[in-house]
Short mmCIF file of C-alpha atoms in Angstrom, two decimals:
data_model
loop_
_atom_site.label_atom_id
_atom_site.label_comp_id
_atom_site.label_asym_id
_atom_site.label_seq_id
_atom_site.Cartn_x
_atom_site.Cartn_y
_atom_site.Cartn_z
CA MET Z 1 21.48 60.14 84.94
CA ASN Z 2 21.66 62.06 88.07
CA LEU Z 3 24.62 63.29 89.55
CA THR Z 4 24.96 60.49 92.26
CA ALA Z 5 24.33 57.86 89.38
CA PHE Z 6 26.99 58.80 87.36
CA THR Z 7 29.35 59.54 90.22
CA LEU Z 8 28.56 55.67 90.91
CA PHE Z 9 29.24 54.66 87.10
CA LEU Z 10 32.62 56.41 86.84
CA ALA Z 11 33.70 54.31 90.05
CA LEU Z 12 32.60 51.45 88.72
CA ILE Z 13 34.42 51.78 85.69
CA SER Z 14 37.56 52.92 87.33
CA GLY Z 15 37.29 49.65 89.62
CA VAL Z 16 37.48 47.53 86.62
CA ILE Z 17 40.40 49.15 84.45
CA GLY Z 18 41.83 49.49 87.62
CA GLN Z 19 42.50 45.82 87.79
CA TYR Z 20 45.13 45.85 84.80
CA TYR Z 21 48.07 47.62 84.15
CA TYR Z 22 50.44 48.04 81.04
CA ASP Z 23 53.22 45.61 81.40
CA TYR Z 24 56.31 46.57 79.01
CA ASP Z 25 57.46 42.75 79.85
CA SER Z 26 53.86 40.70 78.79
CA PRO Z 27 53.29 39.23 75.52
CA LEU Z 28 50.44 41.41 74.86
CA PHE Z 29 48.50 44.04 76.56
CA ILE Z 30 44.70 43.34 76.93
CA TYR Z 31 41.78 44.63 79.06
CA GLY Z 32 39.13 42.39 79.60
CA HIS Z 33 37.75 39.92 82.36
CA PRO Z 34 39.47 37.27 84.03
CA SER Z 35 39.62 33.91 82.87
CA PRO Z 36 37.81 31.02 84.57
CA ASN Z 37 41.20 28.85 83.98
CA CYS Z 38 43.43 30.74 86.60
CA ALA Z 39 44.82 30.24 90.04
CA PRO Z 40 42.13 31.80 92.29
CA GLU Z 41 44.65 34.65 93.65
CA CYS Z 42 46.14 35.31 90.13
CA ASN Z 43 44.68 37.09 86.91
CA CYS Z 44 44.42 35.80 83.46
CA PRO Z 45 43.39 37.99 81.22
CA GLN Z 46 40.17 36.45 79.49
CA SER Z 47 41.44 37.50 76.10
CA TYR Z 48 44.85 36.31 76.28
CA PRO Z 49 44.13 33.34 78.93
CA THR Z 50 47.84 31.57 78.47
CA ALA Z 51 49.30 34.82 80.57
CA MET Z 52 49.00 34.19 84.21
CA TYR Z 53 49.83 37.33 86.44
CA CYS Z 54 50.71 36.76 90.09
CA ASP Z 55 52.91 39.99 90.67
CA GLU Z 56 52.85 41.49 94.35
CA LEU Z 57 50.81 39.20 96.23
CA LYS Z 58 52.95 38.26 98.95
CA LEU Z 59 53.51 34.62 98.12
CA LYS Z 60 55.77 32.46 99.57
CA SER Z 61 55.64 29.55 97.27
CA VAL Z 62 54.68 29.04 93.52
CA PRO Z 63 50.91 28.70 93.05
CA MET Z 64 48.80 26.11 91.26
CA VAL Z 65 49.41 26.60 87.64
CA PRO Z 66 46.83 25.56 85.29
CA ALA Z 67 47.46 23.82 82.20
CA GLY Z 68 47.60 26.01 79.23
CA ILE Z 69 49.37 28.80 80.81
CA LYS Z 70 52.50 30.09 78.87
CA TYR Z 71 53.61 32.97 80.13
CA LEU Z 72 53.63 32.96 84.16
CA TYR Z 73 54.63 36.32 86.20
CA LEU Z 74 55.72 35.60 89.93
CA ARG Z 75 57.73 39.07 90.53
CA ASN Z 76 57.70 40.81 93.87
CA ASN Z 77 56.48 38.04 96.12
CA GLN Z 78 58.29 36.25 99.19
CA ILE Z 79 59.03 32.84 97.31
CA ASP Z 80 61.47 31.59 98.58
CA HIS Z 81 61.26 27.70 97.34
CA ILE Z 82 60.13 25.66 94.02
CA ASN Z 83 59.43 22.21 94.37
CA GLU Z 84 60.42 19.94 91.71
CA LYS Z 85 56.54 19.31 90.58
CA ALA Z 86 55.78 23.17 90.88
CA PHE Z 87 55.42 22.89 87.16
CA GLU Z 88 54.16 19.79 86.00
CA ASN Z 89 50.84 20.88 84.80
CA VAL Z 90 52.58 23.46 82.38
CA THR Z 91 55.44 21.99 80.97
CA ASP Z 92 54.92 24.13 77.68
CA LEU Z 93 55.30 27.14 79.48
CA GLN Z 94 57.44 29.67 77.56
CA TRP Z 95 58.38 32.59 79.99
CA LEU Z 96 58.86 32.42 83.66
CA ILE Z 97 59.26 35.60 85.64
CA LEU Z 98 60.72 35.18 89.18
CA ASP Z 99 61.96 38.68 89.60
CA HIS Z 100 62.21 40.28 93.45
CA ASN Z 101 61.59 37.23 95.50
CA LEU Z 102 63.48 35.18 98.26
CA LEU Z 103 65.10 32.19 95.96
CA GLU Z 104 68.09 30.27 96.89
CA ASN Z 105 69.86 27.76 95.03
CA SER Z 106 69.29 24.82 97.63
CA LYS Z 107 65.55 25.43 97.63
CA ILE Z 108 65.10 25.00 93.68
CA LYS Z 109 64.37 21.48 93.78
CA GLY Z 110 65.58 18.86 91.32
CA LYS Z 111 65.31 19.70 87.37
CA VAL Z 112 62.62 21.97 87.42
CA PHE Z 113 63.36 24.11 84.86
CA SER Z 114 64.76 21.27 82.08
CA LYS Z 115 61.37 19.48 82.26
CA LEU Z 116 60.01 22.72 80.63
CA LYS Z 117 60.94 22.09 77.24
CA GLN Z 118 59.53 25.04 75.39
CA LEU Z 119 60.72 27.56 78.04
CA LYS Z 120 62.14 30.65 76.24
CA LYS Z 121 62.71 33.15 78.72
CA LEU Z 122 63.98 32.68 82.31
CA HIS Z 123 64.43 35.81 84.44
CA ILE Z 124 65.54 35.04 88.30
CA ASN Z 125 66.48 38.65 88.79
CA HIS Z 126 66.74 40.17 92.22
CA ASN Z 127 66.94 37.27 94.43
CA ASN Z 128 69.83 35.39 96.43
CA LEU Z 129 71.10 32.90 94.06
CA THR Z 130 74.76 32.24 94.71
CA GLU Z 131 75.13 30.04 91.61
CA SER Z 132 73.65 29.95 88.33
CA VAL Z 133 70.35 27.83 88.01
CA GLY Z 134 70.15 24.42 86.14
CA PRO Z 135 69.98 22.39 84.45
CA LEU Z 136 68.33 24.18 82.05
CA PRO Z 137 66.18 22.83 78.84
CA LYS Z 138 67.86 23.60 75.35
CA SER Z 139 64.80 25.93 74.29
CA LEU Z 140 66.06 28.63 76.27
CA GLU Z 141 67.21 31.98 74.59
CA ASP Z 142 66.94 34.62 77.23
CA LEU Z 143 68.53 33.98 80.88
CA GLN Z 144 68.39 36.92 82.95
CA LEU Z 145 70.25 36.13 86.55
CA THR Z 146 70.84 40.14 87.94
CA HIS Z 147 71.51 41.23 91.18
CA ASN Z 148 72.18 37.99 92.75
CA LYS Z 149 75.13 36.82 94.79
CA ILE Z 150 76.34 34.56 92.06
CA THR Z 151 79.94 33.40 92.27
CA LYS Z 152 79.91 30.47 90.33
CA LEU Z 153 78.30 29.76 87.12
CA GLY Z 154 77.13 25.99 86.21
CA SER Z 155 77.67 24.30 82.73
CA PHE Z 156 75.45 25.88 80.09
CA ASP Z 157 76.35 23.00 77.29
CA GLY Z 158 73.62 21.97 75.11
CA LEU Z 159 72.03 25.45 74.97
CA VAL Z 160 71.94 25.98 71.52
CA ASN Z 161 69.41 28.38 71.14
CA LEU Z 162 70.74 30.71 74.02
CA THR Z 163 70.72 34.20 72.51
CA PHE Z 164 70.92 37.00 75.99
CA VAL Z 165 72.97 36.44 79.25
CA HIS Z 166 72.37 39.09 81.96
CA LEU Z 167 74.48 38.55 84.80
CA GLN Z 168 75.52 42.33 85.85
CA HIS Z 169 75.29 42.77 89.53
CA ASN Z 170 77.06 39.91 90.87
CA GLN Z 171 79.93 38.54 92.37
CA LEU Z 172 81.46 36.88 89.36
CA LYS Z 173 85.71 36.37 88.44
CA GLU Z 174 86.84 35.68 85.56
CA GLU Z 175 87.64 31.69 85.94
CA SER Z 176 84.03 30.92 86.49
CA VAL Z 177 82.99 32.96 83.26
CA SER Z 178 85.53 31.20 81.20
CA ALA Z 179 84.69 27.57 81.94
CA SER Z 180 81.05 28.26 81.47
CA LEU Z 181 80.23 29.99 78.45
CA LYS Z 182 82.64 28.89 75.97
CA GLY Z 183 80.37 26.37 74.18
CA LEU Z 184 77.49 29.20 73.58
CA LYS Z 185 77.72 29.29 69.85
CA SER Z 186 74.12 31.64 69.27
CA LEU Z 187 75.06 34.02 72.25
CA GLU Z 188 75.03 37.39 70.87
CA TYR Z 189 74.46 39.52 74.19
CA LEU Z 190 76.46 39.55 76.98
CA ASP Z 191 76.32 41.71 80.11
CA LEU Z 192 79.09 40.69 83.01
CA SER Z 193 78.77 44.42 84.31
CA PHE Z 194 79.40 45.08 88.09
CA ASN Z 195 81.24 42.37 88.94
CA GLN Z 196 84.59 41.51 90.44
CA MET Z 197 86.82 40.51 87.05
CA SER Z 198 90.41 41.68 86.97
CA LYS Z 199 90.91 40.25 83.62
CA LEU Z 200 88.96 39.58 80.81
CA PRO Z 201 87.50 36.04 80.62
CA SER Z 202 88.81 33.68 78.17
CA ASP Z 203 86.99 31.72 75.53
CA LEU Z 204 84.06 33.83 75.22
CA PRO Z 205 81.58 32.91 72.40
CA ALA Z 206 82.64 34.32 68.79
CA SER Z 207 79.45 35.10 67.64
CA LEU Z 208 78.81 38.00 70.63
CA LEU Z 209 77.41 41.20 69.21
CA THR Z 210 77.07 42.99 72.39
CA LEU Z 211 79.65 42.89 75.34
CA TYR Z 212 79.26 44.81 78.32
CA LEU Z 213 82.05 44.45 80.83
CA ASP Z 214 81.99 47.90 82.89
CA ASN Z 215 82.18 48.33 86.79
CA ASN Z 216 85.05 45.59 87.10
CA LYS Z 217 88.71 45.60 88.21
CA ILE Z 218 90.20 45.22 84.51
CA SER Z 219 93.51 46.44 83.78
CA ASN Z 220 94.98 44.32 80.81
CA ILE Z 221 93.70 43.67 77.77
CA PRO Z 222 95.33 40.97 75.90
CA ASP Z 223 96.93 41.11 72.64
CA GLU Z 224 94.14 40.76 69.87
CA TYR Z 225 91.78 39.56 72.31
CA PHE Z 226 88.89 41.29 70.45
CA LYS Z 227 89.94 40.22 66.87
CA ARG Z 228 87.86 36.98 67.31
CA PHE Z 229 84.95 38.67 67.34
CA SER Z 230 84.32 39.07 63.98
CA ALA Z 231 80.68 40.59 64.53
CA LEU Z 232 81.11 42.68 67.62
CA GLN Z 233 79.43 45.79 67.61
CA TYR Z 234 79.04 47.59 71.38
CA LEU Z 235 81.89 47.29 73.57
CA ARG Z 236 81.49 48.60 77.22
CA LEU Z 237 84.88 48.82 79.50
CA SER Z 238 84.11 52.04 81.81
CA HIS Z 239 84.55 52.24 85.21
CA ASN Z 240 87.55 49.60 84.94
CA GLU Z 241 91.60 50.18 85.56
CA LEU Z 242 92.67 50.50 82.38
CA ALA Z 243 95.92 52.04 81.52
CA ASP Z 244 98.24 52.69 78.22
CA GLY Z 245 100.67 49.96 79.62
CA GLY Z 246 97.61 47.26 79.54
CA VAL Z 247 96.25 48.38 76.18
CA PRO Z 248 98.27 46.67 72.95
CA GLY Z 249 98.19 49.53 70.16
CA ASN Z 250 95.55 47.76 68.11
CA SER Z 251 93.30 46.38 70.68
CA PHE Z 252 90.21 48.22 69.69
CA ASN Z 253 90.72 48.15 65.68
CA VAL Z 254 87.64 45.55 65.04
CA SER Z 255 86.22 46.52 61.81
CA SER Z 256 82.57 45.41 62.72
CA LEU Z 257 82.74 47.82 66.33
CA LEU Z 258 80.11 50.78 66.17
CA GLU Z 259 80.24 51.82 69.90
CA LEU Z 260 83.12 51.59 72.26
CA ASP Z 261 83.13 52.94 75.44
CA LEU Z 262 86.56 53.42 77.82
CA SER Z 263 85.25 56.17 79.80
CA TYR Z 264 86.34 56.51 83.54
CA ASN Z 265 89.74 54.67 83.22
CA LYS Z 266 93.43 55.63 83.54
CA LEU Z 267 94.26 56.35 79.77
CA LYS Z 268 96.76 58.96 78.58
CA SER Z 269 96.40 58.35 75.14
CA ILE Z 270 93.57 57.73 72.43
CA PRO Z 271 93.71 53.90 71.48
CA THR Z 272 93.46 53.41 68.14
CA VAL Z 273 89.86 52.17 66.41
CA ASN Z 274 88.65 51.30 62.99
CA GLU Z 275 87.52 54.04 60.98
CA ASN Z 276 83.74 52.21 61.08
CA LEU Z 277 83.59 53.09 64.62
CA GLU Z 278 80.60 55.72 65.18
CA ASN Z 279 80.13 56.48 69.02
CA TYR Z 280 83.61 56.75 71.06
CA TYR Z 281 83.03 57.43 74.76
CA LEU Z 282 86.48 58.41 76.43
CA GLU Z 283 85.58 61.18 79.11
CA VAL Z 284 86.93 61.17 82.48
CA ASN Z 285 90.33 59.75 81.89
CA GLN Z 286 93.93 61.36 81.56
CA ILE Z 287 94.32 62.17 78.05
CA GLU Z 288 96.22 65.07 77.31
CA LYS Z 289 97.09 64.94 73.69
CA PHE Z 290 94.87 64.32 70.41
CA ASP Z 291 96.21 61.95 67.77
CA VAL Z 292 94.41 61.99 64.51
CA LYS Z 293 95.95 58.63 63.58
CA SER Z 294 93.99 57.37 66.67
CA PHE Z 295 90.89 57.73 63.99
CA CYS Z 296 92.82 58.00 60.81
CA LYS Z 297 95.91 56.26 59.09
CA ILE Z 298 95.60 58.27 56.38
CA LEU Z 299 93.99 61.60 55.66
CA GLY Z 300 92.41 61.88 52.34
CA PRO Z 301 88.81 62.28 50.41
CA LEU Z 302 88.02 58.82 50.44
CA SER Z 303 89.50 58.22 53.87
CA TYR Z 304 88.02 59.49 57.32
CA SER Z 305 86.39 58.64 60.40
CA LYS Z 306 82.30 57.29 60.63
CA ILE Z 307 82.50 58.71 64.10
CA LYS Z 308 79.46 60.71 65.20
CA HIS Z 309 79.43 61.01 68.75
CA LEU Z 310 83.05 61.42 70.49
CA ARG Z 311 83.39 62.14 74.44
CA LEU Z 312 86.67 63.68 75.70
CA ASP Z 313 85.09 65.78 78.67
CA GLY Z 314 87.06 65.38 81.84
CA ASN Z 315 90.04 64.80 80.38
CA PRO Z 316 93.14 67.40 80.58
CA LEU Z 317 92.09 68.71 76.77
CA THR Z 318 90.85 71.96 75.61
CA HIS Z 319 89.77 72.80 72.17
CA SER Z 320 92.56 75.07 71.92
CA SER Z 321 94.60 72.02 72.03
CA LEU Z 322 93.10 70.13 69.31
CA PRO Z 323 94.94 69.63 66.02
CA PRO Z 324 93.04 71.66 63.13
CA ASP Z 325 93.52 68.40 60.92
CA MET Z 326 91.26 66.61 62.98
CA TYR Z 327 87.95 67.97 61.53
CA GLU Z 328 89.10 66.66 57.85
CA CYS Z 329 89.41 63.05 59.63
CA LEU Z 330 86.16 63.06 62.10
CA ARG Z 331 84.06 64.79 59.05
CA MET Z 332 80.88 62.99 60.15
CA ALA Z 333 81.03 64.01 63.61
CA ASN Z 334 77.62 65.50 65.17
CA GLU Z 335 78.98 66.08 68.68
CA ILE Z 336 82.55 66.21 70.15
CA THR Z 337 82.81 67.43 73.82
CA VAL Z 338 86.03 68.80 75.38
CA ASP Z 339 85.75 70.83 78.84
#
């Protein structure tokens, strides 16, 4: 093969491979030829013909979706409306990804989502929504509506399988959240960070394992608020307005909790935590004193904290001000960060 022919061969190979890309959000990553059962402007790998990729095509509406498609990607387009019959050919759709479009609530017609009886993932991040979408099918497990302008949540009643809800970067206040989410018995993951809540929402599902409330305006923790979350493991309340007067003594003494982030608040003392806590973030507060009893009620061979990482930098604390018995309590710590 001469040099010219070899160069042409490389160019052809590069052109074929360049049509496909690794997508961490796709059900499977496969090279192959496009499937014939596909909208002409989109790409459906022949080896996985139930997935249809229509990303970055400057689409203004949902294209014709052939029967048999289960995973539909419409990201980074200019879609500003969805007709009621948009998905009539694909009622067995399982994933619908609509991130980075121009969707508004008034232009999503009828019960377009509730007709999708097998839908598990619905992502409408980075759009122009002012309310949550609905009605939604009972099959839904993962709902993402981040980076919108949502001030109101509709009813989520009957969504018995809903496990993950992402609502960060919206304009939600606590009363809207309290009224809508209380009936979600399977909810394990809830992200409400970067909203406009001044209080903790009431009646959140007791099933939560992960709760993110950072970057709000929360200044008060109701007494024993977190006691009802018997399985809660990850809690973030950083970048709020918490001060000692708004945090009752045992607010965070929850035995299931593994990670607690209270950084960037106005705390002057270290809130008491359970001995099972492993990661504790308290950087950039106003903490002046290290009280060992915040971690260990008593000290002894069988009584110690499981803290592995403790951040106290950005507080008026120094290494010399730390009490000697701290290390007897925090004997499992790998990292203690102090200025």
